[in-house]
Coordinates of C-alpha atoms in Angstrom, one line a residue:
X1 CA 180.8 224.6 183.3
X2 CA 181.4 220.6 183.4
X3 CA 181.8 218.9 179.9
X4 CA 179.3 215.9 180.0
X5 CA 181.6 212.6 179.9
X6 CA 180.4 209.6 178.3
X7 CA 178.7 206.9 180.8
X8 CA 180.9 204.7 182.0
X9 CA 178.5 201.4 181.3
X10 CA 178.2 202.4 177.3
X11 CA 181.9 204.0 176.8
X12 CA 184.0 201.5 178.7
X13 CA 182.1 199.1 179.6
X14 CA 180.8 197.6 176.3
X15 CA 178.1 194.5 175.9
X16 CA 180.3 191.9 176.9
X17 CA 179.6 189.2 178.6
X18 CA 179.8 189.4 182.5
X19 CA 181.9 186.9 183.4
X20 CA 184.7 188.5 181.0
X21 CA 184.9 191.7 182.8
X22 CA 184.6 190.1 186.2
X23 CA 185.3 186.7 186.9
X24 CA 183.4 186.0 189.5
X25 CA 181.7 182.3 190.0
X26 CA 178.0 182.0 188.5
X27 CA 177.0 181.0 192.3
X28 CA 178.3 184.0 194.1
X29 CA 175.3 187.0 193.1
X30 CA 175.7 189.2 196.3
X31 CA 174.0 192.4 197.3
X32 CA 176.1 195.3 197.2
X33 CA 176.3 198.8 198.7
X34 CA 178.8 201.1 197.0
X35 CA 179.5 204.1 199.2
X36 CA 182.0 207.1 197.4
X37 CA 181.3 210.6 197.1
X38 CA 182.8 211.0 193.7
X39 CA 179.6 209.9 191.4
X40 CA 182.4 208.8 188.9
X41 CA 183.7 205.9 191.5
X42 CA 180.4 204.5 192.6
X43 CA 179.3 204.2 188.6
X44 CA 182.4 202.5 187.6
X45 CA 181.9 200.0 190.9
X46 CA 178.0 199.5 189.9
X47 CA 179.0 198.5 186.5
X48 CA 181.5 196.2 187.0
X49 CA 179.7 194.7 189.8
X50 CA 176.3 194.2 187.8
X51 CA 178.2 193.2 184.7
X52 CA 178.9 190.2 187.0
X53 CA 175.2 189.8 187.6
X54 CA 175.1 191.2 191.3
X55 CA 172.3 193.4 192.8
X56 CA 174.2 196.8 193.5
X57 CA 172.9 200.0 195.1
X58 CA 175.3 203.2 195.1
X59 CA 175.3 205.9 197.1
X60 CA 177.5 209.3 196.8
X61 CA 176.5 210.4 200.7
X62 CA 176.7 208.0 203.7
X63 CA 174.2 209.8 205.2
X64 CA 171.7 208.1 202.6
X65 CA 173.1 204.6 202.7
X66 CA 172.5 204.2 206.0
X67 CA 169.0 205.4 205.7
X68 CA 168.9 202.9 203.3
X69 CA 170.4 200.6 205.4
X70 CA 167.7 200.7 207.6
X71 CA 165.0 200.6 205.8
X72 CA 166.0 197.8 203.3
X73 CA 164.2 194.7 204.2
X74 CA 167.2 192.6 203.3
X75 CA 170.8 193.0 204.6
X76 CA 173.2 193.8 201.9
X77 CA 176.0 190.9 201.8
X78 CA 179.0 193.9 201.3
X79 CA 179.5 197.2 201.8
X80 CA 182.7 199.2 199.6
X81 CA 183.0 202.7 201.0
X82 CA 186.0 205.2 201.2
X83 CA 187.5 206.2 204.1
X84 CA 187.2 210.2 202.9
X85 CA 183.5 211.9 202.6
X86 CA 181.6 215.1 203.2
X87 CA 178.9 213.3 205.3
X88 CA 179.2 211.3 208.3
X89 CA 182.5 210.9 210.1
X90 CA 183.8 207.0 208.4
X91 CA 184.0 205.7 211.8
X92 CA 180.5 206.6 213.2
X93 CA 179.4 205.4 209.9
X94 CA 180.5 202.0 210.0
X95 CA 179.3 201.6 213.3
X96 CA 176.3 202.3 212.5
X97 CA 175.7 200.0 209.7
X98 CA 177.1 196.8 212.0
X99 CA 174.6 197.9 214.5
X100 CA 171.7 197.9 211.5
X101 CA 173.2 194.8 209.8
X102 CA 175.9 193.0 212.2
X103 CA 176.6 190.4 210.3
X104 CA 177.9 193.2 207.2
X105 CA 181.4 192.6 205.3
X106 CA 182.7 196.6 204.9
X107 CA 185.9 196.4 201.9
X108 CA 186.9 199.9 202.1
X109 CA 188.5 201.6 199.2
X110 CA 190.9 204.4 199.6
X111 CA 193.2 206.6 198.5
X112 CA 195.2 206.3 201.8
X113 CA 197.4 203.8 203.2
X114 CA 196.3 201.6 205.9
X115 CA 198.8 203.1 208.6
X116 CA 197.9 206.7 207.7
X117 CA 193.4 205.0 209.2
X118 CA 192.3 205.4 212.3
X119 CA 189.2 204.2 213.8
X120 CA 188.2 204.3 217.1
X121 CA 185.8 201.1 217.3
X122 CA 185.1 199.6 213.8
X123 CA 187.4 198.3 211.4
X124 CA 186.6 197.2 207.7
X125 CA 186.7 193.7 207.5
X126 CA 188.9 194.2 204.3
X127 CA 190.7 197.1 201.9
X128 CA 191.9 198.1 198.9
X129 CA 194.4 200.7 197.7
X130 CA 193.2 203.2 195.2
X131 CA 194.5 203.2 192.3
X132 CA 193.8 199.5 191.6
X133 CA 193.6 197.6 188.4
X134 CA 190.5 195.3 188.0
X135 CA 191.8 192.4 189.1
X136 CA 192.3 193.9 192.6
X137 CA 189.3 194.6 193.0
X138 CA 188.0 191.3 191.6
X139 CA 190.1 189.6 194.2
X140 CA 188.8 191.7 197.0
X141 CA 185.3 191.3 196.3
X142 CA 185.7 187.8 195.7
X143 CA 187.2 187.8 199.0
X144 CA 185.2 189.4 200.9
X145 CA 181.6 187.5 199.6
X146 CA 183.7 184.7 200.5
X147 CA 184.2 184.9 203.9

């Protein structure tokens, strides 16, 4: 039996101002799909991305992000998955979201080291090792809504 943890968003994630816990510029508000099959991940992402006052949707099944995908009106500005998951082979997956939403920045977030990835056809746009600290994954974000 699981022992209920504390949510992330009241436990670590206190009422602080956004721009303290993610210093990103007041002109940069993107929309965000966070993509991990451990629940724990994609809450600690949302918070930290809301907290700096972006529109964030999370799913813990690809499957369901891409049906969201494609029936979202708007085209999410960047997508943060992993390359491990239960549902949907990674590289089927991200094709299928560029062929949705072409113009889609993918950061992927992983465990593994670059070398050790292999896609067939589609590459994230960016990545990020797991374990990072949060200002890697300030940095990343930052640099992928920038480009």
């Amino acid at each position: 039996h699981r022992r209920q943890l504390p949510s992330l968003r009241q436990k670590v994630l206190p009422r602080a101002p956004a721009m303290t816990i993610l210093n990103i510029p007041d002109t940069v508000r993107a929309s965000i799909y966070v993509v991990d099959d451990a629940p724990y991940l994609t809450e600690l992402y949302t918070a930290l991305l809301e907290a700096a006052g972006h529109h964030v949707r999370a799913f813990n099944d690809r499957a369901e992000a891409l049906t969201a995908l494609k029936v979202d009106r708007t085209s999410p500005d960047l997508l943060i998955t992993d390359y491990c998951g239960r549902s949907l082979p990674i590289d089927w997956f991200l094709q299928q979201c560029l062929v949705i939403h072409p113009e889609l920045i993918i950061l992927m977030a992983t465990g593994l080291d670059q070398s050790d990835l292999q896609f067939s056809r589609t590459r994230p746009d960016r990545f990020l090792l797991k374990p990072f600290s949060l200002e890697e994954f300030q940095k990343e974000v930052s640099a992928a809504l920038a480009a």
